[in-house]
Amino acid sequence: MRIGIVGATGAVGQETIQVLKDRRFPVTELHLFASERSAGKTTETAFGPVTIEAFSVEATRAMDIVFLAVSGDFAKEFAHAISSPGGAIVIDNSSAFRYDDAVPLVVPEINGRRALGQTLIANPNCTTAILLMALAPLHAEVGVKRAIVSTYQAASGAGAEGMTELAAGAREFLAGQPVTASKFAHPLAFNLIPHIDSFQDNGYTREEMKVLWETRKIMEAPEVLLSCTAVRVPTMRAHAEAVTIETLRPITPAAARAVLAEAAGVQVVDDPAAKLYPMPLTASTKYDVEVGRIRESLVFGDTGLDFFVCGDQLLKGAALNTVQIAEILI
Amino acid sequence: MRIGIVGATGAVGQETIQVLKDRRFPVTELHLFASERSAGKTTETAFGPVTIEAFSVEATRAMDIVFLAVSGDFAKEFAHAISSPGGAIVIDNSSAFRYDDAVPLVVPEINGRRALGQTLIANPNCTTAILLMALAPLHAEVGVKRAIVSTYQAASGAGAEGMTELAAGAREFLAGQPVTASKFAHPLAFNLIPHIDSFQDNGYTREEMKVLWETRKIMEAPEVLLSCTAVRVPTMRAHAEAVTIETLRPITPAAARAVLAEAAGVQVVDDPAAKLYPMPLTASTKYDVEVGRIRESLVFGDTGLDFFVCGDQLLKGAALNTVQIAEILI
């Protein structure tokens, strides 16, 4: 298949190339599109050297599948033009179409069938995708009434430049110098920033609201209540989330572990005695989302659970999920 | 007053000396006690050079007030011997006596009167003390029914060696070397560890249970439900906590801000438009606990709030609170 990646030089674009290779996606042609600045440069990829092309609607329409690893504004401007009849299938990693009723929002393990026959498919927010790997199987089992989510989000959520800024900031901090910040609202090294995306009138950030909106859409559960606090933390590329849920029907931690052990894309890492629980150290560069610290909630009793999830932000939070969507379509 | 500090060379011991000086505590004699290894060495302090003494019950009994900045095992063995009739008042920073009905557990702004007339007083866990600066005033106003707490705990919770290990680990990580760990269960630099203190049979760590047990004791509210996930994060000395509460009576975010603005020891930092919210960067070395991101909970409606707190672990979480207890007694 002719595959196009728009935003190929970014962190997600780069991971997408690698995931296509690792999963032996049937790529017959790989076209990498980026800004005029990068066009003409040749880059080494898992598929061999590829010369980067300047983006055009015409060139991308000639592909079979186009991955958009670009901003929401860019996606809004071009996604329909690329995917209209006679064009390519577009899988968009931005938030541009996630809340558009006409566009499916897909996590393959949960609602993959929604992608079938579609020419424009939205990939969820990284925090939502990672959360739902654990939440959706539990919802299917006992029904989730309320979820309280506190996130520990890595620098990669702000792209390759986010990771670079964190490393540079850590060096500055350790050298006793002031830490500079441009990708983040404040210095991130050795700090926490409870501010991701823009603030809404209700006091929540858009990042926090995305988790609610997208959870409801993907799980097809508009009745679920969810409150999120999204915090940027000084880790590189794996998001973690502390989750408390109230369920409609009782469930024991052992039963929850059994449900999650059967769930595709989930690895139950829950053996405290052996110091095994989800962590960025172990979840980074891993396809599966780690779930552990599963225990009965002390506030909701036997209709409640507390647990901790950790997943690679660039993989299940982005590139892996988009490639899995593409796999459904071929 | 004759003041003794046992564990004077540790991070909390060092902060206690500085806080006594900064708050102009009436120190007439300052005696620093530490292990045999440190005894005889002279250390520079805010009160001038002091020669460290080897600990003995007899020497500490001769003080007016003794701060114990040592392990729970040490406190259990010696606290009663130091504070028995004719001895000194002991303020213990360990967990040894926190759950002893005969020993008050005190955050001065909340239940300072419990310290009056006592000769042995326990200082709460750092996470609890920082949480309660916000939770207790809200509980007094509208009653807290349920609280869900996710923590972001700094390396200083493991003492000076914890901070040293984090800095060393960050250097190793940035140099592309394996990160070593001895104070923490796993490498902390650029990682998150959802494991603080030992695991209990119910799947919660002792650190997580402390927040429940101590909240109930300090607020004198055995009916409060609280579930905590305690996570060590790669920050130096300020703990943060994402908190969701369900209240007995309705409260608006504006009303909560007004309550907290009046609360002693609290600084409301809650102006998202100006990028002002609680962060380790701003809360470190500050006496007041920062509270912000105050908004109506999306899971509990008008009887619920979400908020974020951040406070210096070595100050309100330890040294400052113990000195404030001493201030009540003089």
XYZ file of C-alpha atoms in Angstrom:
660
model
C 0.000 0.000 0.000
C 1.070 3.572 -0.670
C 1.461 5.202 2.725
C 1.835 8.907 3.351
C 2.857 10.456 6.653
C 2.285 14.187 7.052
C 4.394 15.641 9.831
C 6.956 12.935 9.288
C 9.806 14.702 11.052
C 7.937 15.070 14.368
C 8.064 12.621 17.258
C 4.760 10.936 16.335
C 5.621 10.833 12.628
C 8.933 9.157 13.387
C 7.286 6.580 15.650
C 4.656 5.876 13.008
C 7.335 4.870 10.495
C 8.925 2.539 13.032
C 5.607 0.985 14.061
C 4.660 0.339 10.421
C 7.950 -1.506 10.017
C 7.796 -3.405 13.299
C 4.258 -4.598 12.630
C 5.114 -5.555 9.003
C 2.452 -3.291 7.605
C 2.276 -3.968 3.828
C 3.967 -0.742 2.763
C 4.745 -0.668 -0.963
C 5.574 3.037 -1.083
C 6.384 5.309 1.844
C 5.956 9.034 1.268
C 7.002 11.430 3.975
C 5.549 14.918 3.909
C 6.763 17.807 5.980
C 7.173 21.563 5.857
C 8.904 23.320 2.964
C 11.900 23.692 5.262
C 12.464 19.916 5.439
C 11.404 19.100 1.865
C 14.180 17.720 -0.321
C 16.166 16.382 2.607
C 16.739 12.647 2.685
C 16.099 10.885 5.976
C 17.058 7.398 7.110
C 14.045 5.303 8.032
C 13.339 1.690 8.914
C 12.334 1.339 5.252
C 15.649 2.782 3.996
C 16.435 6.350 2.955
C 13.404 8.469 2.002
C 13.447 11.958 0.527
C 10.995 14.236 2.282
C 8.367 15.850 0.070
C 6.611 19.155 0.499
C 2.975 18.605 1.452
C 0.319 19.027 -1.211
C -3.292 17.844 -1.310
C -2.691 16.339 -4.755
C 0.317 14.268 -3.646
C -1.412 12.958 -0.524
C -4.636 12.110 -2.395
C -2.537 9.702 -4.492
C -1.801 7.599 -1.381
C -3.908 4.710 -0.079
C -3.623 5.784 3.559
C -2.405 9.099 4.945
C -1.421 9.545 8.596
C -1.784 13.147 9.762
C 0.682 13.784 12.582
C 0.182 17.524 12.515
C -1.762 20.270 14.277
C -5.522 20.409 14.506
C -5.562 23.576 12.411
C -3.678 21.850 9.602
C -5.960 18.826 9.804
C -9.080 21.006 9.730
C -7.830 22.744 6.612
C -6.788 19.684 4.603
C -8.214 16.391 5.925
C -11.475 16.527 3.974
C -9.699 17.559 0.783
C -7.340 14.576 1.071
C -10.044 12.042 1.957
C -12.901 13.133 -0.312
C -14.027 10.569 -2.925
C -11.142 9.407 -5.084
C -8.578 10.424 -2.465
C -6.848 8.602 0.403
C -8.057 7.288 3.718
C -6.992 9.778 6.397
C -6.165 8.816 9.980
C -5.839 12.036 11.930
C -3.906 12.235 15.175
C -5.089 15.766 16.013
C -8.183 16.844 17.950
C -9.730 18.457 14.831
C -12.457 15.851 14.186
C -12.672 13.945 17.459
C -15.937 15.589 18.464
C -17.438 15.546 14.975
C -20.402 13.144 15.012
C -19.680 12.210 11.398
C -16.128 11.084 12.153
C -15.418 7.935 14.173
C -12.999 8.188 17.086
C -11.307 4.844 17.383
C -9.303 2.712 19.774
C -9.155 -0.567 17.824
C -9.388 -2.858 20.857
C -12.546 -1.041 21.995
C -14.521 0.178 18.994
C -12.443 -0.834 15.970
C -15.545 -1.736 13.961
C -16.398 1.979 13.821
C -13.460 2.476 11.458
C -14.773 0.053 8.812
C -15.724 1.715 5.553
C -14.649 5.165 6.723
C -12.308 7.504 4.872
C -11.601 9.891 7.741
C -10.930 8.506 11.214
C -9.836 10.387 14.317
C -7.229 9.095 16.749
C -7.964 9.926 20.391
C -6.010 12.077 22.780
C -3.079 10.117 24.210
C -4.329 10.287 27.805
C -7.758 8.993 26.797
C -6.416 6.114 24.709
C -4.162 4.931 27.535
C -6.937 5.294 30.146
C -9.538 3.453 28.091
C -7.361 0.385 27.615
C -8.181 -0.312 31.282
C -11.461 1.562 31.693
C -13.384 0.158 28.716
C -13.014 -3.538 29.640
C -14.110 -2.731 33.193
C -17.014 -0.685 31.858
C -18.087 -3.621 29.694
C -17.935 -5.892 32.736
C -19.604 -3.914 35.516
C -20.442 -0.448 34.174
C -18.539 2.674 35.153
C -20.664 5.286 36.897
C -17.969 7.770 37.935
C -14.254 8.043 37.177
C -11.736 10.351 38.815
C -8.480 10.594 36.867
C -5.247 12.323 37.880
C -2.603 12.260 35.175
C 1.179 12.213 35.170
C 1.918 13.246 31.568
C 5.293 13.004 29.907
C 7.172 15.658 27.953
C 6.594 13.820 24.667
C 3.016 15.090 24.735
C 4.580 18.345 23.537
C 6.483 16.518 20.800
C 10.171 15.995 20.232
C 10.809 19.599 21.271
C 9.126 18.883 24.607
C 11.543 16.059 25.331
C 14.500 18.160 24.216
C 13.400 21.020 26.470
C 13.032 18.692 29.462
C 16.543 17.266 28.983
C 18.035 20.731 28.492
C 16.168 22.007 31.534
C 17.414 19.143 33.685
C 20.984 19.937 32.650
C 20.451 23.613 33.498
C 18.910 22.732 36.874
C 21.760 20.365 37.788
C 24.286 23.018 36.817
C 22.568 25.480 39.152
C 21.429 27.639 36.253
C 17.957 29.060 35.682
C 15.779 26.660 33.684
C 14.363 28.133 30.501
C 10.944 27.216 29.098
C 9.327 27.766 25.715
C 7.361 24.592 24.832
C 5.931 24.449 28.343
C 4.252 27.241 30.310
C 6.930 26.918 33.028
C 10.213 25.054 33.455
C 9.357 21.340 33.584
C 12.595 19.822 34.904
C 12.171 18.902 38.592
C 8.767 20.603 38.496
C 5.083 19.751 37.887
C 2.765 21.852 35.716
C -0.993 21.357 36.253
C -1.753 23.037 32.932
C -1.960 21.202 29.583
C -3.744 22.847 26.635
C -5.938 25.913 27.205
C -8.195 26.705 30.145
C -11.967 26.530 29.665
C -14.628 28.655 31.337
C -15.407 25.868 33.809
C -11.845 25.912 35.204
C -10.840 22.673 33.502
C -8.222 22.609 30.795
C -9.189 21.443 27.342
C -6.889 18.444 27.921
C -8.957 17.484 30.963
C -12.247 17.903 29.096
C -10.961 15.828 26.159
C -10.675 12.832 28.470
C -14.359 13.164 29.405
C -15.627 13.920 25.878
C -13.596 11.193 24.201
C -14.323 8.566 26.849
C -18.048 9.074 26.339
C -17.747 8.912 22.550
C -15.457 5.872 22.347
C -17.256 3.840 25.018
C -20.615 5.063 23.641
C -21.506 5.922 27.200
C -22.787 9.519 27.427
C -23.927 8.859 30.993
C -20.426 8.272 32.399
C -19.256 10.974 34.801
C -15.537 11.740 34.714
C -13.372 14.428 36.275
C -9.722 14.793 35.319
C -6.726 16.725 36.598
C -4.012 16.762 33.924
C -0.472 17.408 35.129
C 2.713 17.585 33.094
C 5.550 15.784 34.910
C 9.272 15.510 34.154
C 9.239 12.117 32.422
C 10.074 11.529 28.771
C 7.483 9.488 26.874
C 5.081 7.473 29.020
C 1.901 8.873 30.538
C 0.657 7.509 33.860
C -2.785 7.974 35.418
C -4.162 7.343 38.900
C -7.777 6.285 38.484
C -10.633 5.822 40.957
C -13.902 4.444 39.635
C -17.351 3.859 41.022
C -19.010 0.947 39.245
C -22.688 0.093 38.763
C -22.189 -3.486 39.925
C -19.737 -4.850 42.517
C -16.339 -6.066 41.381
C -13.395 -7.406 43.354
C -9.782 -6.501 42.564
C -9.183 -10.156 41.628
C -12.092 -10.068 39.184
C -10.826 -6.789 37.718
C -7.375 -8.328 37.257
C -8.946 -11.277 35.448
C -10.919 -8.970 33.135
C -7.821 -6.913 32.333
C -5.620 -9.977 31.852
C -7.982 -10.996 29.029
C -8.092 -7.530 27.472
C -6.102 -7.056 24.268
C -3.326 -4.474 24.498
C -3.216 -4.559 28.299
C -0.493 -5.964 30.513
C -1.444 -6.460 34.141
C 1.645 -5.460 36.145
C 0.413 -5.856 39.681
C 2.702 -7.708 42.024
C 3.636 -5.218 44.754
C 5.583 -7.823 46.741
C 7.941 -8.116 43.766
C 7.910 -4.305 43.322
C 6.021 -4.690 40.065
C 3.551 -1.944 39.143
C 3.119 0.344 36.152
C 5.965 2.829 35.665
C 7.324 4.937 32.775
C 10.615 3.050 33.180
C 8.941 -0.209 32.112
C 6.042 1.079 29.978
C 8.172 3.215 27.649
C 8.651 1.792 24.127
C 6.144 -0.976 25.007
C 2.966 -1.512 22.933
C 0.843 -2.770 25.809
C -0.516 -0.399 28.434
C 0.488 -1.431 31.941
C -2.238 -1.623 34.611
C -1.609 -2.313 38.268
C -2.093 -1.158 41.858
C -5.617 -2.586 41.493
C -7.430 -2.446 44.831
C -10.863 -1.879 46.308
C -11.621 1.816 46.556
C -11.795 3.109 50.104
C -14.450 5.645 49.096
C -16.783 3.492 47.006
C -16.391 0.120 48.715
C -17.157 -3.001 46.675
C -18.547 -0.916 43.824
C -15.268 0.890 43.415
C -11.674 0.364 42.373
C -8.439 2.319 42.489
C -5.758 1.540 39.915
C -2.750 2.979 38.120
C -2.081 2.832 34.382
C 1.006 3.693 32.376
C 1.434 3.614 28.611
C 3.809 4.928 26.012
C 2.462 8.293 24.897
C 4.009 8.039 21.422
C 2.830 4.437 20.881
C -0.619 3.579 22.288
C -1.123 7.299 22.853
C -0.476 8.054 19.174
C 1.496 6.149 16.505
C 0.616 2.583 17.476
C -3.084 3.353 17.731
C -3.135 5.022 14.293
C -1.350 2.060 12.686
C -3.769 -0.336 14.399
C -6.624 1.665 12.860
C -4.969 1.296 9.463
C -4.689 -2.463 10.052
C -8.466 -2.667 10.457
C -8.923 -1.043 7.067
C -6.761 -3.368 4.975
C 14.751 27.756 75.774
C 17.075 24.786 75.580
C 16.309 23.098 72.272
C 17.523 19.664 71.223
C 17.299 18.263 67.725
C 17.847 14.548 67.337
C 18.738 13.625 63.767
C 20.234 17.044 63.263
C 22.298 16.132 60.218
C 19.312 14.910 58.158
C 17.274 17.033 55.769
C 14.454 17.644 58.282
C 16.887 18.307 61.142
C 18.707 20.916 59.060
C 15.450 22.613 58.060
C 14.313 22.661 61.693
C 17.370 24.675 62.717
C 16.734 27.176 59.933
C 13.028 27.494 60.732
C 13.764 28.090 64.438
C 16.062 30.929 63.391
C 13.766 32.388 60.736
C 10.795 32.428 63.108
C 12.893 33.898 65.948
C 12.104 31.034 68.251
C 13.525 31.907 71.692
C 16.461 29.514 71.584
C 18.884 30.000 74.455
C 20.799 26.770 73.872
C 20.819 24.662 70.723
C 21.936 21.047 71.121
C 22.286 18.899 68.041
C 22.239 15.138 68.474
C 23.165 12.637 65.838
C 24.767 9.232 65.409
C 28.109 8.370 67.020
C 29.618 8.790 63.547
C 28.789 12.509 63.452
C 29.346 13.245 67.160
C 32.194 15.610 67.880
C 32.020 17.296 64.493
C 31.255 20.989 64.473
C 28.611 22.185 62.037
C 27.755 25.686 60.872
C 24.168 26.630 61.681
C 22.011 29.729 61.527
C 22.816 30.035 65.260
C 26.571 29.834 64.647
C 28.863 26.805 64.897
C 27.514 23.931 66.999
C 29.353 20.762 67.986
C 27.249 17.664 67.406
C 26.649 15.487 70.453
C 26.078 11.773 70.612
C 22.465 11.050 71.537
C 21.657 10.030 75.100
C 18.385 9.996 76.991
C 20.002 11.870 79.842
C 21.293 14.704 77.641
C 17.983 15.124 75.825
C 15.969 15.058 79.058
C 17.894 18.172 80.118
C 16.362 20.125 77.226
C 13.079 22.072 77.312
C 11.937 20.849 73.900
C 13.351 18.007 71.829
C 12.576 17.599 68.144
C 12.885 13.997 66.977
C 13.775 13.947 63.276
C 14.611 10.255 63.247
C 13.051 6.894 62.401
C 9.904 5.532 63.957
C 11.882 2.705 65.544
C 14.197 5.172 67.259
C 11.270 7.283 68.426
C 9.426 4.242 69.768
C 12.473 3.251 71.781
C 13.320 6.631 73.306
C 10.471 9.177 73.081
C 8.754 8.167 76.320
C 12.052 8.010 78.189
C 12.901 11.561 77.089
C 9.453 12.997 77.810
C 8.537 11.260 81.056
C 8.021 13.530 84.114
C 11.041 15.723 84.731
C 12.219 15.366 81.120
C 11.699 17.418 77.971
C 8.694 17.996 75.723
C 9.126 15.779 72.671
C 7.805 16.660 69.222
C 8.187 13.560 67.092
C 8.285 13.721 63.300
C 8.066 9.949 62.822
C 4.968 7.782 62.502
C 5.677 6.014 65.840
C 2.909 7.667 67.879
C 0.571 9.120 65.285
C -2.072 6.433 65.811
C -1.653 6.270 69.589
C -4.862 7.593 71.164
C -2.853 8.982 74.071
C -0.669 11.133 71.811
C -2.050 14.173 69.989
C -1.349 14.464 66.265
C -1.174 18.140 65.491
C -1.340 20.604 62.628
C -1.360 23.901 64.528
C -3.719 25.747 62.164
C -6.266 22.926 62.517
C -6.081 21.388 65.988
C -3.273 23.244 67.737
C -5.152 23.263 71.043
C -4.586 19.495 71.252
C -0.899 20.168 71.915
C -1.520 22.242 75.052
C -0.238 20.624 78.228
C 1.206 17.631 76.381
C 4.750 16.328 76.697
C 4.755 14.064 73.640
C 3.209 15.314 70.405
C 3.260 13.633 67.018
C 3.812 15.495 63.765
C 1.773 14.181 60.833
C 2.933 12.591 57.640
C 4.033 15.251 55.158
C 1.370 14.392 52.578
C -1.384 14.592 55.190
C -0.225 17.914 56.630
C -0.090 19.525 53.190
C -3.479 18.081 52.174
C -5.235 19.143 55.367
C -4.214 22.770 55.016
C -6.842 22.873 52.245
C -9.128 20.012 53.261
C -9.739 20.967 56.902
C -11.060 24.505 56.220
C -13.380 23.096 53.550
C -14.482 20.346 55.942
C -15.277 22.944 58.580
C -17.326 24.890 56.035
C -19.369 22.262 54.219
C -18.314 18.823 55.513
C -16.212 16.410 53.494
C -17.943 13.120 52.741
C -15.423 11.550 50.343
C -11.929 12.554 49.229
C -9.888 11.030 46.408
C -6.225 12.025 46.565
C -3.486 11.344 44.010
C -0.064 12.475 45.133
C 3.035 13.737 43.359
C 5.670 13.309 46.087
C 9.150 14.746 45.982
C 12.465 12.996 46.582
C 12.955 14.827 49.897
C 10.395 12.469 51.410
C 13.296 10.014 51.471
C 15.555 12.577 53.115
C 18.694 14.298 51.905
C 19.880 11.019 50.398
C 16.706 10.865 48.330
C 17.429 14.258 46.795
C 21.060 13.304 46.185
C 19.999 10.071 44.493
C 17.541 11.911 42.239
C 20.190 14.412 41.125
C 22.761 11.667 40.557
C 20.197 9.599 38.665
C 19.280 12.530 36.428
C 22.959 13.013 35.582
C 23.289 9.308 34.777
C 20.159 9.358 32.609
C 21.304 12.432 30.669
C 24.698 10.818 30.103
C 22.955 7.754 28.670
C 24.097 5.603 31.574
C 21.961 3.185 33.587
C 20.343 4.917 36.574
C 21.166 3.345 39.909
C 18.727 3.217 42.833
C 19.189 2.470 46.513
C 16.965 4.888 48.490
C 14.083 4.282 46.086
C 12.679 0.936 44.916
C 13.492 1.879 41.308
C 15.383 4.662 39.534
C 13.429 7.889 40.130
C 14.973 10.243 37.565
C 12.593 10.679 34.606
C 10.390 7.992 36.161
C 7.382 7.657 38.509
C 7.175 5.116 41.326
C 3.676 4.317 42.683
C 5.164 2.777 45.804
C 5.970 4.722 48.998
C 6.413 2.852 52.283
C 5.354 -0.804 52.555
C 2.353 -2.520 50.991
C -0.565 -3.533 53.221
C -2.863 -6.533 52.822
C -5.566 -4.356 51.239
C -3.268 -3.384 48.345
C -2.695 0.137 49.632
C 0.713 1.274 50.774
C 1.182 2.361 54.353
C 1.832 5.880 53.009
C -1.617 5.872 51.403
C -3.287 4.564 54.545
C -1.520 7.171 56.693
C -3.341 9.908 54.792
C -6.695 8.320 55.682
C -5.835 7.496 59.300
C -4.247 10.867 60.042
C -6.939 12.891 58.285
C -9.589 11.266 60.452
C -7.610 11.817 63.652
C -6.598 15.437 63.000
C -9.995 16.555 61.678
C -11.708 14.435 64.367
C -13.843 13.042 61.580
C -13.856 9.240 61.698
C -16.680 9.191 59.165
C -14.666 10.750 56.327
C -13.963 8.372 53.427
C -10.635 8.849 51.692
C -8.734 6.885 49.091
C -5.160 7.799 48.160
C -2.683 6.828 45.466
C 0.816 7.886 46.529
C 3.364 8.317 43.749
C 6.998 9.344 44.013
C 7.884 11.799 41.243
C 11.218 13.312 40.171
C 10.920 16.643 41.980
C 13.135 17.766 44.831
C 11.258 19.017 47.887
C 7.619 19.960 47.318
C 4.739 17.492 47.355
C 1.703 18.114 45.157
C -1.709 16.444 45.367
C -4.680 16.306 43.017
C -7.787 16.189 45.178
C -11.442 15.496 44.396
C -13.956 15.867 47.210
C -17.618 15.186 47.663
C -19.085 17.536 50.254
C -22.128 17.208 52.485
C -23.424 20.641 51.536
C -23.077 22.506 48.215
C -20.148 24.848 47.701
C -19.094 26.892 44.696
C -15.461 27.251 43.609
C -15.692 30.957 44.447
C -16.907 30.154 47.965
C -14.117 27.591 48.379
C -11.561 30.189 47.280
C -12.949 32.608 49.848
C -12.744 29.995 52.618
C -9.154 29.105 51.697
C -8.098 32.751 51.323
C -9.051 33.194 55.004
C -7.275 30.005 56.137
C -3.976 30.470 57.972
C -0.985 28.916 56.238
C -2.705 28.706 52.874
C -1.975 30.730 49.771
C -4.618 30.598 47.066
C -2.712 30.477 43.764
C -5.523 30.169 41.278
C -5.349 32.442 38.272
C -5.067 30.174 35.245
C -5.249 33.086 32.797
C -2.000 34.370 34.316
C -0.596 30.801 34.405
C -0.736 30.828 38.186
C -1.451 27.516 39.927
C 0.353 25.464 42.580
C 3.720 24.072 41.444
C 6.876 22.767 43.160
C 8.772 25.579 41.423
C 6.863 28.197 43.420
C 5.908 26.227 46.558
C 9.434 25.083 47.429
C 11.026 26.886 50.408
C 7.673 28.606 51.050
C 5.874 28.277 54.405
C 2.357 28.526 52.982
C 0.781 25.643 51.132
C -0.382 26.642 47.656
C -3.945 25.738 46.623
C -5.379 26.280 43.163
C -7.108 24.758 40.136
C -10.283 24.995 42.240
C -13.307 23.983 40.155
C -16.631 22.243 40.450
C -16.189 18.489 40.275
C -17.601 16.925 37.135
C -18.469 13.753 39.059
C -20.088 15.211 42.188
C -21.665 18.382 40.783
C -22.331 21.245 43.179
C -21.465 19.059 46.173
C -17.983 18.446 44.822
C -14.717 20.191 44.099
C -11.501 19.366 42.311
C -8.336 21.176 43.360
C -4.553 20.940 43.389
C -2.281 21.611 46.368
C 1.477 21.942 46.607
C 3.570 22.464 49.715
C 7.186 22.208 50.773
C 7.681 18.694 52.116
C 10.504 19.724 54.434
C 8.639 22.778 55.769
C 4.852 22.369 56.255
C 5.375 18.658 55.677
C 7.887 18.445 58.526
C 10.152 21.093 60.099
C 7.834 24.090 59.954
C 4.914 22.172 61.430
C 7.040 20.855 64.315
C 8.311 24.354 65.134
C 4.753 25.690 64.981
C 3.778 23.014 67.505
C 6.622 24.191 69.745
C 5.372 27.761 69.412
C 2.010 26.703 70.850
C 3.748 25.305 73.904
C 5.764 28.350 74.910
